[in-house]
């Protein structure tokens, strides 16, 4: 097989196709040799582990390793906490929040995310991105999963998040001290309870959980005091007890537990075929040109050690119908309002839709209303198959609870503070920034179809949607890469096509985000008439905007990094100001 392990790789559709073709040519005997010499990974798998991170930019930005006291021992885990945007807004505004505004925020529930077996916080990326704009958001990578896994200093698995060696060593020590009993469903739920009581002793919660995490969420609800859970969102939940494992599966699980290396071999066989292997097919809904989501699922499958899987498999206990009803009854006002949402893919091969339907029937037989959503063209990995639709379903459900968990309420409070309906930060700085770049050019290269722009502002006399559209007939579309709700109403456009593509501020975009941006931009470019352009903006239209435009120029138009940086600086001075964005371009594409 070609040595992809040492070459710098950009994992897009074409390179993934090439990697998969190379892997398909490797004989079974050679694969077994790779498995033996590579620490139970193939060359193809090592390539993916080296170039594809398990986590994502929003987790990178808001996560850290924290230590909690539980059951007379310390437990160190990767935690994610994005505080309410109004608290962040308080830090950068001169006027400040009123005391009653803080009281309102503290009275709002915290959104708690709980992943499943083999999962991690990054699976929730699209939902995290949505709710960070209107709520306190918290979650953990459970012991052994995600960035709570052991041996992060020496396992060679690429991650975006960075932690000190001291914190990672503490994580390893604490994981080594866990016993088999600590991995039971009851113990993990109790651990989550201890964490929430430490972090949010007086707050209410909305629990959003996936797969095995839904059963943990039910157990957690039953452990919490009365009137602490506002809502349950259960995504692709497993069946209710009893387990009824086939005899052969019981024998296999016992054998794997006794000889873990056999489980390594089983998992390796399950991954045979790479992006088309059973390990991916069982989770992903097949679509054309879907290698990006396949490689994400494949990377997550590679992330967890077999010992961790076995610990959880042996300790996982299904909740009963009685457990479910008991938890649902403890959800605030659940008898009178629909406070429970269940979502499942119509093609889920792991926890079929019929399981969710049965769960709904159990609750409704106890006079507890439930909203059940069947997600079309989706398998078990709902977040990869239908990220935008699923996020919309969850957001609308939470918004309808009437708890002020919505972007509109946040904007209203910002408006009260700033006197500006849209509450823009650093208005004076925004005024001075170049509004729209000139067309970017480089000798002997195609002209850039993308222009850099600062965000529009609904109440601005000039740079608002209506005036901008009339003044710039050359702009056919706008790609808004801001992480927040836009400071203008896109519905005001009559001709310009508006596309929202959320990215995180100050964080260098990861490979998947870059590839998706380029794909989205290129589809718009294909529709341009002669002399037309696409405007791209974050807030000021400098760093993230310049970075994405440079990526497009290099990958699609053959520019060098220096040509792209120089052209962007000339077209929209001062260009990209943050050095880490420039360095990331050179690291990605070379000189």
XYZ file of C-alpha atoms in Angstrom:
591
model
C 0.000 0.000 0.000
C 1.210 3.515 -0.755
C 2.694 5.125 2.362
C 0.043 7.687 3.194
C 1.114 7.728 6.837
C 3.963 10.216 6.358
C 2.473 12.434 3.642
C 0.487 15.514 4.671
C -3.093 14.791 3.697
C -6.199 16.870 3.133
C -9.087 14.498 3.776
C -11.648 15.452 1.151
C -13.822 13.333 -1.114
C -11.087 12.677 -3.681
C -8.295 11.802 -1.238
C -10.632 9.555 0.727
C -11.602 7.758 -2.483
C -7.904 7.233 -3.248
C -7.169 6.009 0.264
C -10.074 3.582 0.115
C -8.971 2.240 -3.283
C -5.467 1.636 -1.939
C -6.847 -0.146 1.115
C -9.126 -2.321 -1.010
C -6.059 -3.628 -2.875
C -4.368 -4.900 0.291
C -4.667 -8.682 0.674
C -6.166 -10.256 3.789
C -2.766 -11.713 4.702
C -1.130 -8.298 4.445
C -3.950 -6.812 6.500
C -3.321 -9.355 9.249
C 0.388 -8.470 9.209
C -0.495 -4.783 9.525
C -2.861 -5.648 12.366
C -0.080 -7.511 14.175
C 2.707 -4.950 13.698
C 0.642 -1.726 13.980
C -0.863 -2.292 17.400
C -4.155 -3.707 16.058
C -4.612 -1.083 13.320
C -4.173 -1.258 9.550
C -2.057 1.269 7.634
C -5.286 2.833 6.395
C -6.592 3.186 9.945
C -3.341 4.742 11.157
C -3.613 7.277 8.356
C -7.115 8.229 9.454
C -6.049 8.417 13.107
C -3.160 10.714 12.217
C -5.009 13.140 9.962
C -8.597 13.137 11.222
C -9.336 14.494 14.725
C -11.926 12.823 16.904
C -13.165 16.169 18.211
C -14.416 19.386 16.588
C -13.719 23.140 16.916
C -16.563 23.935 19.317
C -15.427 21.171 21.684
C -11.844 22.368 21.313
C -12.894 25.898 22.275
C -15.036 25.129 25.314
C -13.604 21.942 26.838
C -11.107 21.210 29.598
C -10.104 18.344 31.868
C -11.749 18.577 35.296
C -11.470 16.401 38.384
C -14.482 15.449 40.492
C -14.818 13.553 43.755
C -17.066 10.528 43.467
C -17.511 7.423 45.597
C -14.370 8.148 47.662
C -12.156 8.524 44.597
C -11.228 11.242 42.124
C -12.453 11.037 38.537
C -10.940 13.247 35.827
C -12.985 13.819 32.676
C -13.145 16.082 29.659
C -15.948 18.572 30.241
C -17.623 21.011 27.872
C -19.151 24.216 29.153
C -20.334 27.098 26.997
C -21.843 29.685 29.288
C -24.979 31.606 28.386
C -24.195 34.153 25.625
C -25.534 36.973 27.782
C -22.817 36.232 30.334
C -20.250 36.437 27.552
C -21.933 39.608 26.314
C -21.637 41.088 29.803
C -17.847 40.768 29.607
C -17.557 42.840 26.428
C -20.202 45.532 26.854
C -19.856 48.790 28.765
C -23.425 48.949 30.077
C -23.659 45.530 31.691
C -26.573 43.350 32.700
C -29.029 44.302 35.386
C -29.320 42.170 38.502
C -32.715 40.848 37.465
C -31.268 39.872 34.067
C -28.709 37.682 35.841
C -31.477 36.205 37.961
C -33.393 35.342 34.799
C -30.347 33.653 33.302
C -29.683 31.682 36.488
C -33.305 30.548 36.512
C -32.970 29.048 33.035
C -32.214 25.329 32.734
C -28.771 24.136 31.717
C -28.700 21.885 28.654
C -26.887 18.662 29.558
C -25.564 16.390 26.787
C -25.000 12.670 27.412
C -23.484 10.490 24.682
C -23.773 6.752 24.218
C -21.557 3.670 23.947
C -18.513 4.484 21.822
C -19.727 8.060 21.540
C -18.343 11.424 22.560
C -19.365 15.058 22.901
C -18.301 15.920 19.341
C -21.216 13.864 18.026
C -23.497 16.638 19.262
C -21.615 19.330 17.287
C -24.564 20.744 15.255
C -26.815 20.910 18.334
C -24.063 22.432 20.478
C -23.535 25.110 17.842
C -27.222 25.987 17.875
C -27.799 26.168 21.615
C -24.566 27.939 22.542
C -26.321 31.040 21.164
C -29.128 30.926 23.717
C -28.318 28.725 26.728
C -25.810 27.393 29.228
C -24.560 24.160 27.649
C -22.684 21.405 29.486
C -21.555 17.870 28.780
C -18.836 15.331 29.521
C -16.932 12.687 27.642
C -17.719 9.645 29.784
C -14.741 7.696 31.219
C -12.741 6.097 28.408
C -14.507 7.919 25.566
C -13.690 10.994 23.482
C -11.097 13.150 25.205
C -11.600 11.248 28.449
C -9.772 8.258 26.951
C -6.484 6.905 28.331
C -2.982 7.302 26.909
C -3.603 10.543 25.009
C 0.075 11.495 25.329
C 1.305 8.445 23.431
C -1.544 6.880 21.428
C -0.884 9.000 18.311
C -4.566 9.778 17.798
C -5.050 13.280 16.407
C -7.247 15.634 18.400
C -7.852 19.375 18.195
C -8.177 19.989 21.937
C -5.006 20.614 23.914
C -4.397 19.781 27.563
C -1.385 19.963 29.843
C 0.699 16.828 30.374
C -0.113 17.104 34.062
C -3.864 17.013 33.424
C -3.554 14.085 31.008
C -1.434 12.131 33.490
C -4.076 12.803 36.155
C -6.734 11.507 33.756
C -4.722 8.330 33.137
C -4.184 7.758 36.860
C -7.869 8.200 37.675
C -8.984 5.924 34.825
C -6.583 3.232 36.033
C -8.184 3.386 39.478
C -11.699 2.717 38.189
C -13.106 -0.754 38.819
C -15.562 -2.807 36.764
C -18.298 -1.697 39.154
C -17.599 1.931 38.212
C -18.629 1.181 34.613
C -22.112 -0.089 35.412
C -25.026 2.020 34.216
C -26.003 2.736 37.808
C -22.500 3.953 38.689
C -22.142 6.144 35.601
C -25.522 7.756 36.324
C -24.404 8.381 39.911
C -21.170 9.913 38.608
C -23.167 12.276 36.394
C -25.293 13.204 39.394
C -22.176 14.047 41.424
C -20.832 16.188 38.576
C -24.066 18.147 38.170
C -24.394 18.685 41.911
C -20.847 20.047 41.926
C -21.160 22.267 38.856
C -24.792 23.384 39.082
C -26.100 22.749 42.619
C -29.194 24.938 42.241
C -29.974 24.778 38.522
C -32.614 22.934 36.542
C -31.763 20.819 33.515
C -32.819 19.788 30.042
C -31.222 16.403 29.353
C -30.337 15.655 25.719
C -29.008 12.138 25.238
C -28.184 9.676 22.466
C -28.385 5.862 22.393
C -27.024 4.356 25.641
C -26.954 7.907 26.974
C -30.768 8.004 26.920
C -30.907 5.213 29.505
C -28.300 7.059 31.572
C -30.434 10.207 31.319
C -33.471 8.317 32.627
C -31.459 6.928 35.545
C -30.049 10.393 36.240
C -33.537 11.903 36.293
C -34.631 9.341 38.861
C -31.594 10.200 41.012
C -32.070 13.971 40.873
C -34.326 15.730 43.406
C -37.859 16.714 42.420
C -38.375 19.734 40.144
C -34.877 19.676 38.649
C -35.546 18.314 35.141
C -37.500 20.504 32.745
C -37.373 18.186 29.752
C -35.980 14.960 28.305
C -34.765 14.680 24.701
C -34.075 11.031 23.867
C -32.319 10.326 20.567
C -32.258 6.774 19.178
C -32.946 5.105 22.549
C -32.245 1.363 23.051
C -35.037 -1.050 23.951
C -36.427 -1.348 27.441
C -35.567 -4.274 29.727
C -35.308 -7.222 29.675
C -32.079 -7.544 27.675
C -32.705 -11.046 26.202
C -29.265 -11.428 24.638
C -28.983 -14.445 22.292
C -27.058 -17.328 23.846
C -24.267 -17.075 21.262
C -23.806 -13.380 22.034
C -23.589 -14.099 25.758
C -20.902 -16.705 25.101
C -19.005 -14.317 22.821
C -19.143 -11.478 25.353
C -17.832 -13.779 28.071
C -15.034 -15.001 25.811
C -14.092 -11.466 24.765
C -14.015 -10.383 28.408
C -11.745 -13.278 29.311
C -9.484 -12.781 26.244
C -9.732 -9.084 25.215
C -7.389 -9.593 22.249
C -10.123 -11.678 20.616
C -12.368 -8.623 20.835
C -9.625 -6.565 19.160
C -9.584 -9.119 16.351
C -13.385 -9.069 16.079
C -13.413 -5.274 15.887
C -10.642 -5.321 13.282
C -12.670 -7.729 11.151
C -15.731 -5.529 11.608
C -13.680 -2.589 10.272
C -12.426 -4.538 7.253
C -13.426 -2.559 4.196
C -12.629 0.782 5.775
C -15.223 3.412 4.982
C -17.481 0.730 3.511
C -17.022 -1.708 6.381
C -19.819 -3.112 8.558
C -18.547 -0.890 11.383
C -19.635 2.151 9.350
C -22.598 0.766 7.418
C -24.475 -0.167 10.598
C -24.460 3.503 11.703
C -24.643 5.599 8.509
C -27.426 6.131 5.962
C -25.823 5.611 2.515
C -25.795 8.590 0.168
C -23.864 9.730 -2.881
C -20.484 11.339 -2.121
C -20.859 10.625 1.598
C -17.247 9.781 2.436
C -16.858 12.785 4.753
C -19.511 11.549 7.139
C -18.284 7.972 6.728
C -14.739 8.924 7.729
C -16.088 10.791 10.761
C -17.996 7.706 11.907
C -14.983 5.500 11.141
C -12.712 7.800 13.157
C -15.060 7.636 16.148
C -15.129 3.841 15.858
C -11.330 3.798 16.051
C -11.186 6.118 19.025
C -12.210 3.835 21.885
C -10.068 1.041 23.287
C -11.550 -2.456 23.403
C -11.148 -2.697 27.176
C -13.372 0.364 27.598
C -16.035 -1.122 25.320
C -16.023 -4.378 27.271
C -16.283 -2.579 30.606
C -19.397 -0.744 29.454
C -20.921 -3.746 27.667
C -20.634 -5.847 30.800
C -21.947 -3.045 32.981
C -24.792 -1.794 30.772
C -28.214 -2.482 32.253
C -31.331 -1.540 30.330
C -33.904 0.633 32.047
C -37.320 -0.886 32.628
C -40.695 0.526 31.658
C -41.141 1.398 35.333
C -37.843 3.329 35.334
C -38.954 5.275 32.267
C -42.362 6.185 33.656
C -40.861 7.132 37.008
C -38.385 9.500 35.356
C -41.013 10.982 33.059
C -43.233 11.661 36.055
C -40.396 13.617 37.685
C -40.061 15.885 34.633
C -41.673 19.197 35.550
C -45.320 19.475 34.422
C -44.942 16.382 32.239
C -48.553 15.296 32.795
C -49.972 18.541 31.397
C -47.469 19.529 28.696
C -45.349 17.694 26.145
C -41.989 17.758 27.869
C -40.456 14.622 26.337
C -39.095 14.370 22.799
C -38.033 11.071 21.227
C -36.242 11.037 17.856
C -35.161 8.048 15.788
C -34.002 7.496 12.228
C -36.345 5.642 9.920
C -33.406 3.413 8.905
C -31.804 2.920 12.325
C -30.142 -0.515 12.340
C -28.915 -0.332 15.941
C -32.010 0.886 17.801
C -34.863 0.561 15.277
C -37.715 3.052 15.120
C -40.083 0.469 16.587
C -38.184 0.732 19.881
C -38.891 4.470 20.077
C -42.530 3.865 19.197
C -42.824 1.271 21.976
C -41.290 3.732 24.431
C -43.821 6.367 23.380
C -46.668 3.900 23.926
C -45.411 3.058 27.419
C -45.399 6.724 28.401
C -48.747 7.561 26.847
C -50.340 4.589 28.599
C -49.370 6.409 31.808
C -50.983 9.638 30.541
C -47.642 11.301 29.797
C -47.689 13.091 26.414
C -44.710 12.520 24.112
C -43.519 14.028 20.839
C -42.078 11.306 18.603
C -40.130 12.316 15.489
C -39.162 9.864 12.765
C -36.093 11.309 11.013
C -36.246 10.399 7.342
C -33.182 8.960 5.603
C -31.273 8.567 8.859
C -29.542 5.664 10.567
C -28.249 5.526 14.156
C -25.800 8.419 13.660
C -28.535 11.028 13.362
C -26.085 13.902 13.807
C -24.110 12.853 10.732
C -27.027 11.835 8.527
C -29.414 14.751 9.159
C -27.571 17.355 11.271
C -29.562 20.435 10.278
C -32.997 18.836 10.351
C -32.372 17.110 13.681
C -31.052 20.325 15.200
C -34.129 22.172 13.968
C -36.466 19.601 15.518
C -34.721 19.813 18.891
C -34.516 23.620 18.822
C -38.212 24.033 17.996
C -39.164 21.583 20.728
C -37.055 23.327 23.378
C -38.201 26.767 22.237
C -41.844 25.681 22.574
C -41.289 24.824 26.251
C -41.575 28.548 26.983
C -38.408 28.674 29.087
C -36.698 31.517 27.201
C -34.242 29.094 25.616
C -34.237 30.796 22.227
C -32.172 33.293 20.272
C -34.975 35.866 20.107
C -35.021 36.317 23.877
C -31.229 36.743 23.946
C -31.412 39.427 21.256
C -34.171 41.229 23.135
C -32.059 41.395 26.304
C -29.052 42.577 24.283
C -31.232 45.273 22.768
C -32.353 46.442 26.207
C -28.736 46.727 27.282
C -27.275 48.397 24.218
C -30.251 50.300 22.867
C -29.583 48.551 19.573
C -32.091 45.915 18.517
C -29.270 43.738 17.188
C -26.763 44.395 19.973
C -23.587 44.483 17.849
C -20.260 44.284 19.651
C -17.570 46.885 19.149
C -19.649 49.185 16.950
C -16.896 51.745 16.423
C -14.467 49.084 15.247
C -17.091 47.653 12.916
C -17.691 51.119 11.398
C -14.006 51.480 10.502
C -13.630 48.062 8.866
C -13.605 47.883 5.052
C -17.152 47.029 4.034
C -16.519 44.851 0.968
C -13.290 43.723 -0.617
C -12.361 44.413 -4.188
C -12.030 41.378 -6.500
C -8.896 39.386 -5.667
C -6.409 38.681 -8.429
C -3.036 36.968 -8.854
C -0.843 36.862 -11.939
C -1.818 34.043 -14.260
C -4.590 32.800 -11.955
C -8.404 32.987 -12.232
C -10.058 35.922 -10.452
C -11.546 34.983 -7.090
C -15.335 34.563 -7.218
C -15.392 35.134 -3.435
C -15.237 38.558 -1.790
C -14.699 39.348 1.878
C -17.309 41.451 3.667
C -18.102 42.626 7.191
C -21.483 41.560 8.504
C -24.498 43.606 7.550
C -26.399 45.482 10.249
C -30.155 45.785 10.069
C -30.288 49.302 11.552
C -27.292 50.737 9.693
C -28.215 53.473 7.218
C -25.964 52.087 4.473
C -24.727 48.581 5.237
C -28.149 46.979 5.657
C -29.676 44.250 3.465
C -31.936 46.465 1.331
C -29.407 49.177 0.525
C -26.584 46.677 0.066
C -28.584 44.589 -2.376
C -29.504 47.647 -4.432
C -25.968 49.070 -4.375
C -24.216 45.823 -5.283
C -25.849 44.106 -8.256
C -22.626 42.121 -8.657
C -23.284 40.178 -5.425
C -25.357 37.074 -6.170
C -25.035 35.305 -2.815
C -23.820 35.744 0.759
C -22.250 33.036 2.918
C -22.596 33.952 6.597
C -19.935 32.033 8.549
C -20.679 33.734 11.884
C -21.411 31.574 14.910
C -24.237 33.812 16.137
C -27.662 34.721 14.852
C -27.009 37.347 12.123
C -27.300 41.033 13.015
C -29.668 41.491 10.092
C -32.734 39.852 8.618
C -31.778 37.634 5.638
C -35.453 37.580 4.613
C -35.017 41.198 3.502
C -33.074 40.022 0.450
C -35.128 39.832 -2.723
C -32.385 38.755 -5.117
C -29.319 37.748 -3.112
C -29.181 34.121 -1.959
C -28.342 33.814 1.743
C -26.496 30.763 3.093
C -25.737 30.201 6.794
C -22.585 28.206 7.556
C -21.768 28.388 11.277
C -18.128 28.420 12.376
C -16.423 29.246 15.669
C -14.656 32.574 16.187
C -10.908 32.653 16.922
C -10.589 28.892 16.287
C -8.844 27.600 13.169
C -11.449 25.583 11.226
C -10.849 21.844 11.067
C -10.559 19.827 7.864
C -14.205 18.763 7.697
C -15.393 22.356 8.119
C -13.021 23.562 5.394
C -14.067 20.837 2.965
C -17.757 21.538 3.586
C -17.278 25.274 3.116
C -15.459 24.765 -0.174
C -18.190 22.411 -1.367
C -20.939 24.840 -0.402
C -19.128 27.799 -1.982
C -18.381 25.887 -5.174
C -22.047 25.008 -5.676
C -22.878 28.715 -5.513
C -19.981 29.590 -7.834
C -21.330 27.208 -10.474
C -24.494 29.329 -10.645
C -22.751 32.704 -11.063
C -23.249 34.753 -14.195
C -20.351 36.710 -15.696
C -19.235 39.535 -13.422
C -21.021 38.185 -10.354
C -19.472 37.370 -6.967
C -20.221 35.706 -3.640
C -19.659 37.705 -0.439
C -18.371 35.845 2.625
C -18.539 37.311 6.120
C -17.971 36.548 9.785
C -18.235 39.675 11.988
C -15.505 41.926 10.631
C -14.763 39.837 7.565
C -11.031 39.537 8.240
C -9.649 36.422 9.926
C -12.088 33.539 9.484
C -13.415 35.071 6.272
C -9.927 35.506 4.852
C -8.944 32.011 5.929
C -11.862 30.334 4.151
C -11.426 32.437 1.011
C -7.716 31.565 0.905
C -8.555 27.863 1.261
C -10.911 28.147 -1.701
C -8.337 29.989 -3.814
C -5.654 27.388 -3.114
C -7.765 24.254 -3.507
C -10.096 25.267 -6.341
C -8.143 27.876 -8.323
C -4.554 26.728 -7.820
C -3.254 29.820 -6.037
C -0.307 29.583 -3.643
C -0.857 30.471 0.008
C 1.285 33.607 -0.349
C -0.663 34.735 -3.412
C -3.944 34.254 -1.583
C -2.806 36.046 1.586
C -1.309 38.976 -0.327
C -4.373 39.352 -2.549
C -6.772 39.284 0.401
C -4.692 41.856 2.302
C -4.693 44.163 -0.725
C -8.415 43.682 -1.424
C -9.549 44.028 2.214
C -6.845 45.597 4.370
C -5.379 44.745 6.797
C -6.102 41.179 5.646
C -5.769 38.239 8.024
C -4.358 39.673 11.258
C -4.132 36.614 13.505
C -0.945 34.680 12.855
C -2.408 31.293 13.803
C -4.781 31.511 10.827
C -1.864 32.238 8.482
C 0.220 29.471 10.011
C -2.664 27.037 9.608
C -2.803 27.814 5.881
C 0.905 27.105 5.424
C 0.658 23.990 7.573
C -2.239 22.728 5.455
C -0.929 23.593 1.985
C 2.824 24.123 2.387
C 4.840 26.997 0.939
